[in-house]
Amino acid sequence: MGYPSVTLNIFNDWYARDTSKKIRAVQKAKAQAGKPLATHPPYGYKKSETDKNQWVVDEEAAAVVKRIFQLCIEGNGPTVIANILTADGIPTPTAYYRSKGMSVCRQNVKTKRWGMATVIHILERMDYLGHTVNFKTYRKSYKNKKLYENPKENWLIIENTHEPIISQHDFDLVQEIRSHKKRRQKSGTVSPFAGMVYCADCGNTLYVGRAQTLSPNQEHMMCSTYAHDSDECTAHYIRTCVLTEIILGELNKLSQFVRDNEDEFVRRAMENSAVTQDSEMQTARKALRIAEKRINELDDLFERLYEDNVSGKISDERFATMSARYEAEQSKLKADAAKLSETISRKEQKKNDVMNFVGIVKKYEEFTELTPEIMHELIDGIVVHAPEGGRANRTQQVDIHFRFNVVTATATADFKQYYVRRKAV
């Protein structure tokens, strides 16, 4: 008596599975066409009135998104940004949507205060670059309704599908700043050095030491390993005012050199002459074209070989021998083509990085103060060596690694000269 019910359940399951496959196929085709799979646009955008698959900028919300990125660039963390927005009475995304008559969230979602997670989510969204990002989540099967986070390498990113709100430069800068995840000091400010200064001996970061009893000139940095266990490393103590003077000096030297000798700077940063780089690129591109042409020719040969075998023009043995030889040649060519493509991409990216760096340097007329924005735009990291000499003749080496690995500057802090200058002021 139970068989009909079992049979019906099997048919229902088959139907559900088939429907799921069809839906996935439609979604895949839609995603590959650059259309968003999300039901609602991200905060800062709205659906076009003429095309529901097209996002257009929502100027009111977009202004808040821009402010969030700018606050981060100025050195504010997500919690501080959330508190600023709340204090200024900026509606949260949920409250904003509801004010527009949209119901996009659960009714019990908090709308009074901005949350840290909301700010982080906005700061990490590539959609603000004008790209459509699909397949950020997935379901394991049609029977499981739970959504799982997809690894970033499995995302489908279709570029330039809508108007950007954030520039690539500002987005990259924010990701760089966020990678250090520095904490705001008790004084309410963020040190531009936080998370960017490292000990030359143990490799750990130097932390900023501040106290109400210390004057600004007494603020200093010290090896975090030494602070935890003085037997494991030495203090590598350096005052932030000294480090600031060194960094500003090197930035202004670099800026002057770039302005006076841009071609020479680019040549050095590229590690080869521009002529050599262009020659290598042309050679690689020519080799790639030849390899790709031969790969296509082999595809045609495979097809003709198969047809000759089916028609009996060549024996199975001959077919196996020739196809194996063609396949081996094609495999090698594909491997060579992949290496050539990687070489070309790497050289193109290096040149783009160098030119971007030059553009950032030229943006500043003169460096008179250090901000988190300047530090993260131009510097990858600072390495502080242990001091040498006694109090009267103390010196300390500082290595400055500029972004994109364009150049490394080495400076020496001469504390005797520093104190002479301080007394003269």
XYZ file of C-alpha atoms in Angstrom:
425
model
C 0.000 0.000 0.000
C 2.954 2.282 0.572
C 4.488 2.009 -2.912
C 2.452 4.758 -4.620
C 3.476 7.222 -1.884
C 7.146 6.274 -2.235
C 6.937 6.584 -6.028
C 5.292 10.000 -5.702
C 8.046 11.181 -3.341
C 10.707 10.024 -5.814
C 9.000 11.910 -8.662
C 8.695 15.001 -6.448
C 12.377 14.782 -5.633
C 13.301 14.422 -9.311
C 11.110 17.412 -10.156
C 12.695 19.550 -7.420
C 16.183 18.571 -8.519
C 15.420 19.281 -12.175
C 13.858 22.634 -11.302
C 16.902 23.512 -9.199
C 19.231 22.726 -12.114
C 17.199 24.922 -14.448
C 17.182 27.804 -11.964
C 20.957 27.499 -11.494
C 21.466 27.497 -15.265
C 19.372 30.650 -15.611
C 21.272 32.319 -12.752
C 24.627 31.378 -14.257
C 23.661 32.814 -17.635
C 22.360 35.972 -15.966
C 25.537 36.329 -13.861
C 27.841 35.832 -16.846
C 25.934 38.536 -18.699
C 26.932 40.957 -15.939
C 23.491 41.180 -14.380
C 23.331 41.212 -10.570
C 21.861 38.191 -8.805
C 21.182 40.143 -5.599
C 17.549 40.983 -4.954
C 18.390 44.481 -3.727
C 21.232 46.798 -4.776
C 23.877 47.597 -2.141
C 23.397 50.700 -0.008
C 24.342 53.646 -2.214
C 22.590 52.332 -5.312
C 19.023 51.838 -6.460
C 17.389 50.012 -9.355
C 16.951 51.920 -12.580
C 13.354 52.901 -13.290
C 13.696 51.581 -16.842
C 15.734 48.396 -16.202
C 15.457 46.446 -12.941
C 18.771 44.704 -13.697
C 20.634 48.017 -13.866
C 21.915 49.831 -10.770
C 22.114 53.624 -10.678
C 23.651 55.821 -7.988
C 21.384 56.855 -5.120
C 22.989 60.246 -4.463
C 21.780 60.587 -0.863
C 23.053 57.181 0.270
C 26.154 57.384 -1.962
C 27.253 60.526 -0.100
C 27.274 58.500 3.126
C 29.274 55.700 1.475
C 31.866 58.242 0.293
C 32.046 59.708 3.786
C 32.610 56.271 5.319
C 35.562 55.631 2.992
C 37.003 59.091 3.666
C 36.714 58.625 7.435
C 38.609 55.347 7.105
C 41.318 57.004 4.981
C 41.685 59.635 7.709
C 42.578 56.870 10.153
C 39.246 56.025 11.781
C 38.343 52.399 12.478
C 34.887 50.852 11.848
C 33.693 51.307 15.439
C 34.667 54.985 15.498
C 33.076 55.536 12.066
C 29.860 53.892 13.280
C 29.831 56.150 16.371
C 30.415 59.280 14.242
C 27.541 58.426 11.892
C 25.251 57.677 14.828
C 26.199 60.905 16.613
C 25.540 62.897 13.428
C 22.076 61.375 13.106
C 22.773 59.629 9.789
C 20.047 56.979 9.238
C 21.327 53.417 9.137
C 20.827 51.579 5.825
C 17.777 49.785 7.256
C 16.256 53.013 8.564
C 17.002 54.711 5.242
C 15.295 51.960 3.234
C 12.227 52.088 5.484
C 12.032 55.865 5.098
C 11.785 55.241 1.347
C 8.958 52.756 1.845
C 11.131 49.692 1.227
C 10.949 46.603 3.409
C 14.257 44.823 2.997
C 15.091 43.603 6.513
C 13.536 41.826 9.469
C 11.258 44.044 11.537
C 13.343 43.548 14.712
C 16.600 44.780 13.158
C 18.089 47.688 15.136
C 17.831 50.983 13.276
C 18.911 53.510 15.891
C 22.672 52.963 15.788
C 25.212 52.171 13.115
C 27.041 48.911 13.761
C 30.697 48.117 13.226
C 29.774 45.137 11.017
C 27.712 47.377 8.712
C 30.637 49.772 8.238
C 33.056 46.886 7.542
C 30.632 45.418 5.015
C 30.492 48.740 3.140
C 34.279 49.208 3.217
C 34.851 45.756 1.684
C 32.272 45.837 -1.146
C 33.781 45.837 -4.620
C 30.379 46.850 -6.018
C 31.275 50.477 -5.216
C 33.987 50.317 -7.896
C 31.262 49.891 -10.511
C 31.629 46.102 -10.708
C 28.962 43.419 -10.360
C 30.054 40.674 -7.973
C 28.078 37.440 -8.238
C 28.272 34.045 -6.505
C 29.552 35.421 -3.170
C 27.379 32.766 -1.519
C 26.109 29.333 -2.531
C 23.907 26.452 -1.419
C 25.346 22.947 -1.216
C 22.234 21.366 -2.723
C 18.614 22.068 -3.524
C 17.682 20.251 -0.295
C 19.768 22.603 1.859
C 18.457 26.168 2.035
C 21.419 27.436 4.089
C 23.744 29.912 2.365
C 27.506 29.411 2.603
C 30.268 31.958 1.953
C 32.017 31.306 -1.359
C 35.832 31.669 -1.454
C 36.821 34.900 -3.186
C 38.501 32.992 -6.029
C 35.084 31.530 -6.901
C 33.369 34.911 -7.217
C 32.319 36.050 -10.667
C 33.322 39.710 -11.064
C 32.045 41.571 -14.118
C 33.772 44.945 -14.295
C 32.305 48.338 -15.211
C 28.637 47.385 -15.189
C 27.414 50.521 -13.387
C 28.637 53.931 -12.266
C 31.281 53.732 -9.517
C 30.872 55.540 -6.202
C 34.446 54.966 -4.981
C 37.621 55.301 -7.056
C 40.013 52.352 -7.410
C 42.687 54.399 -5.635
C 40.529 55.089 -2.571
C 39.237 51.517 -2.445
C 42.758 50.056 -2.597
C 43.959 52.556 0.004
C 41.178 51.562 2.404
C 41.974 47.861 1.978
C 45.640 48.638 2.695
C 44.725 50.622 5.806
C 42.301 47.922 6.963
C 44.939 45.207 6.573
C 46.816 46.769 9.496
C 43.663 47.112 11.647
C 45.233 49.622 13.996
C 43.608 50.756 17.205
C 42.774 54.333 18.069
C 44.862 55.703 20.952
C 43.276 56.906 24.204
C 44.018 60.448 23.096
C 41.375 59.964 20.399
C 43.795 60.098 17.461
C 45.342 57.391 15.330
C 49.104 57.376 14.975
C 50.180 57.270 11.308
C 52.829 54.742 12.387
C 50.410 52.255 13.960
C 50.922 48.787 12.486
C 53.558 50.001 10.005
C 56.821 50.023 11.983
C 58.769 46.792 12.526
C 61.736 45.662 14.571
C 64.808 44.858 12.443
C 65.825 42.000 14.760
C 62.674 40.066 15.706
C 60.354 41.296 12.921
C 57.468 42.167 15.224
C 55.770 45.556 15.268
C 56.793 48.530 17.359
C 53.915 49.925 19.389
C 53.218 53.589 20.100
C 53.742 54.585 23.733
C 51.592 57.487 24.908
C 50.616 58.790 28.320
C 49.028 61.951 29.678
C 52.228 62.658 31.601
C 54.291 62.633 28.397
C 54.657 65.624 26.106
C 54.207 65.125 22.343
C 57.998 65.155 21.951
C 58.255 62.267 24.441
C 55.855 60.010 22.546
C 57.845 56.973 21.437
C 57.777 53.547 19.836
C 59.103 50.337 21.328
C 59.462 46.705 20.202
C 56.385 44.707 21.221
C 58.504 41.586 21.776
C 60.742 43.448 24.227
C 57.692 44.832 26.030
C 56.421 41.288 26.511
C 59.783 39.704 27.406
C 62.927 41.837 27.705
C 65.129 38.748 27.247
C 63.752 38.043 23.748
C 64.712 41.340 22.085
C 65.890 44.892 22.783
C 63.733 47.989 23.051
C 64.574 49.562 19.670
C 63.251 52.708 21.337
C 62.716 55.665 19.031
C 60.727 58.846 19.569
C 57.910 59.382 17.097
C 58.951 63.007 16.555
C 62.388 61.753 15.419
C 60.824 59.109 13.191
C 58.416 61.697 11.767
C 61.317 63.993 10.906
C 63.130 61.146 9.144
C 60.093 60.016 7.134
C 59.138 63.554 6.085
C 62.722 64.201 5.024
C 62.867 61.053 2.894
C 59.437 61.710 1.384
C 60.459 65.206 0.332
C 63.760 63.914 -1.120
C 61.842 61.297 -3.083
C 59.252 63.832 -4.230
C 61.948 66.217 -5.479
C 63.783 63.434 -7.312
C 60.570 62.234 -8.997
C 59.715 65.773 -10.128
C 63.216 66.456 -11.465
C 64.049 62.993 -12.828
C 60.805 61.120 -13.466
C 62.156 58.970 -16.318
C 65.223 58.024 -14.283
C 63.061 57.119 -11.280
C 60.789 54.930 -13.423
C 63.849 53.241 -14.954
C 65.300 52.446 -11.523
C 61.974 51.304 -10.130
C 61.457 48.942 -13.037
C 64.958 47.487 -12.353
C 65.683 47.564 -16.104
C 65.751 50.250 -18.713
C 62.422 51.137 -20.273
C 63.803 50.017 -23.646
C 64.688 46.577 -22.258
C 61.264 46.264 -20.654
C 59.478 47.156 -23.898
C 61.700 44.760 -25.867
C 61.003 41.914 -23.443
C 57.279 42.642 -23.580
C 57.253 42.614 -27.390
C 59.200 39.343 -27.481
C 56.834 37.732 -24.965
C 53.737 38.921 -26.823
C 55.098 37.633 -30.158
C 55.906 34.235 -28.635
C 52.420 34.092 -27.090
C 50.753 34.823 -30.460
C 52.773 32.055 -32.148
C 51.904 29.570 -29.373
C 48.191 30.413 -29.490
C 48.146 30.101 -33.301
C 49.776 26.659 -33.144
C 47.343 25.539 -30.409
C 44.431 26.412 -32.707
C 46.109 24.636 -35.632
C 46.465 21.491 -33.515
C 42.757 21.623 -32.666
C 42.019 21.562 -36.411
C 44.511 18.703 -36.931
C 42.847 16.706 -34.143
C 39.469 17.141 -35.821
C 40.726 16.083 -39.282
C 42.650 13.168 -37.777
C 39.515 11.939 -36.041
C 37.486 12.206 -39.267
C 40.174 10.295 -41.214
C 40.141 7.553 -38.590
C 36.352 7.251 -38.653
C 36.325 7.110 -42.472
C 39.057 4.478 -42.467
C 41.725 6.602 -44.143
C 44.145 5.911 -41.267
C 44.362 2.944 -38.924
C 43.528 3.047 -35.222
C 47.210 2.490 -34.430
C 48.284 5.401 -36.614
C 45.529 7.560 -35.113
C 46.693 6.758 -31.562
C 50.341 7.565 -32.380
C 49.622 10.854 -34.133
C 47.009 12.059 -31.673
C 49.380 11.338 -28.753
C 52.098 13.392 -30.457
C 49.728 16.289 -31.178
C 48.369 16.166 -27.648
C 51.861 16.269 -26.120
C 52.808 19.243 -28.309
C 49.607 21.065 -27.450
C 50.010 20.460 -23.708
C 53.507 21.932 -23.818
C 52.322 24.914 -25.854
C 49.494 25.605 -23.396
C 51.942 25.504 -20.483
C 54.290 27.865 -22.356
C 51.411 30.190 -23.215
C 50.336 30.323 -19.548
C 53.883 31.285 -18.481
C 54.123 33.930 -21.200
C 50.760 35.410 -20.196
C 51.894 35.522 -16.584
C 55.160 37.235 -17.574
C 53.314 39.842 -19.642
C 50.777 40.494 -16.858
C 53.529 40.803 -14.258
C 55.529 43.308 -16.328
C 52.417 45.314 -17.182
C 51.348 45.380 -13.530
C 54.820 46.449 -12.402
C 54.817 49.355 -14.823
C 51.277 50.328 -13.786
C 52.304 50.211 -10.110
C 55.318 52.412 -10.707
C 53.312 54.977 -12.686
C 50.561 54.962 -10.034
C 53.199 55.600 -7.372
C 54.627 58.500 -9.390
C 51.137 59.955 -9.728
C 50.551 59.784 -5.966
C 53.917 61.424 -5.180
C 53.252 64.257 -7.631
C 49.881 64.844 -6.003
C 51.645 66.408 -3.018
C 53.509 69.709 -3.429
C 55.403 69.183 -0.182
C 55.183 66.823 2.771
C 54.825 68.880 5.941
C 52.912 66.421 8.118
C 52.312 62.694 8.281
C 48.790 61.306 8.106
C 47.541 57.717 7.898
C 46.500 58.492 4.317
C 50.009 59.593 3.247
C 51.637 56.673 5.028
C 49.435 54.034 3.439
C 49.496 55.625 0.006
C 53.280 55.685 -0.209
C 54.848 53.339 2.348
C 54.646 49.575 2.823
C 56.579 49.428 6.051
C 59.332 50.970 8.186
C 62.084 48.904 9.798
C 63.832 50.296 12.884
C 67.266 48.939 13.868
C 68.715 48.851 17.362
C 70.479 52.127 18.325
C 74.268 52.339 18.346
C 76.610 54.444 20.480
C 76.071 56.120 23.821
C 73.808 59.013 24.766
C 76.263 61.616 23.441
C 76.654 60.052 19.993
C 73.586 57.823 19.615
C 72.544 56.910 16.063
C 69.837 54.596 14.731
C 69.236 53.166 11.244
C 65.760 53.320 9.745
C 64.771 51.556 6.505
C 61.740 52.853 4.606
C 60.121 50.429 2.157
C 57.965 52.366 -0.287
C 54.856 50.868 -1.843
C 54.896 48.559 -4.853
C 58.519 47.776 -3.997
C 59.619 50.771 -6.083
C 62.488 51.768 -3.808
C 63.878 51.368 -0.292
C 65.448 54.330 1.495
C 67.882 53.996 4.392
C 68.306 56.898 6.795
C 70.257 57.355 10.014
C 68.806 59.185 12.987
C 71.522 61.318 14.575
C 70.142 62.121 18.003
C 72.888 64.592 18.873
C 71.952 66.753 15.878
C 68.281 66.311 16.681
C 68.646 67.625 20.239
C 70.772 70.546 19.003
C 67.954 71.524 16.641
C 65.332 71.133 19.380
C 67.209 73.467 21.733
C 67.588 76.045 18.966
C 63.837 76.232 18.419
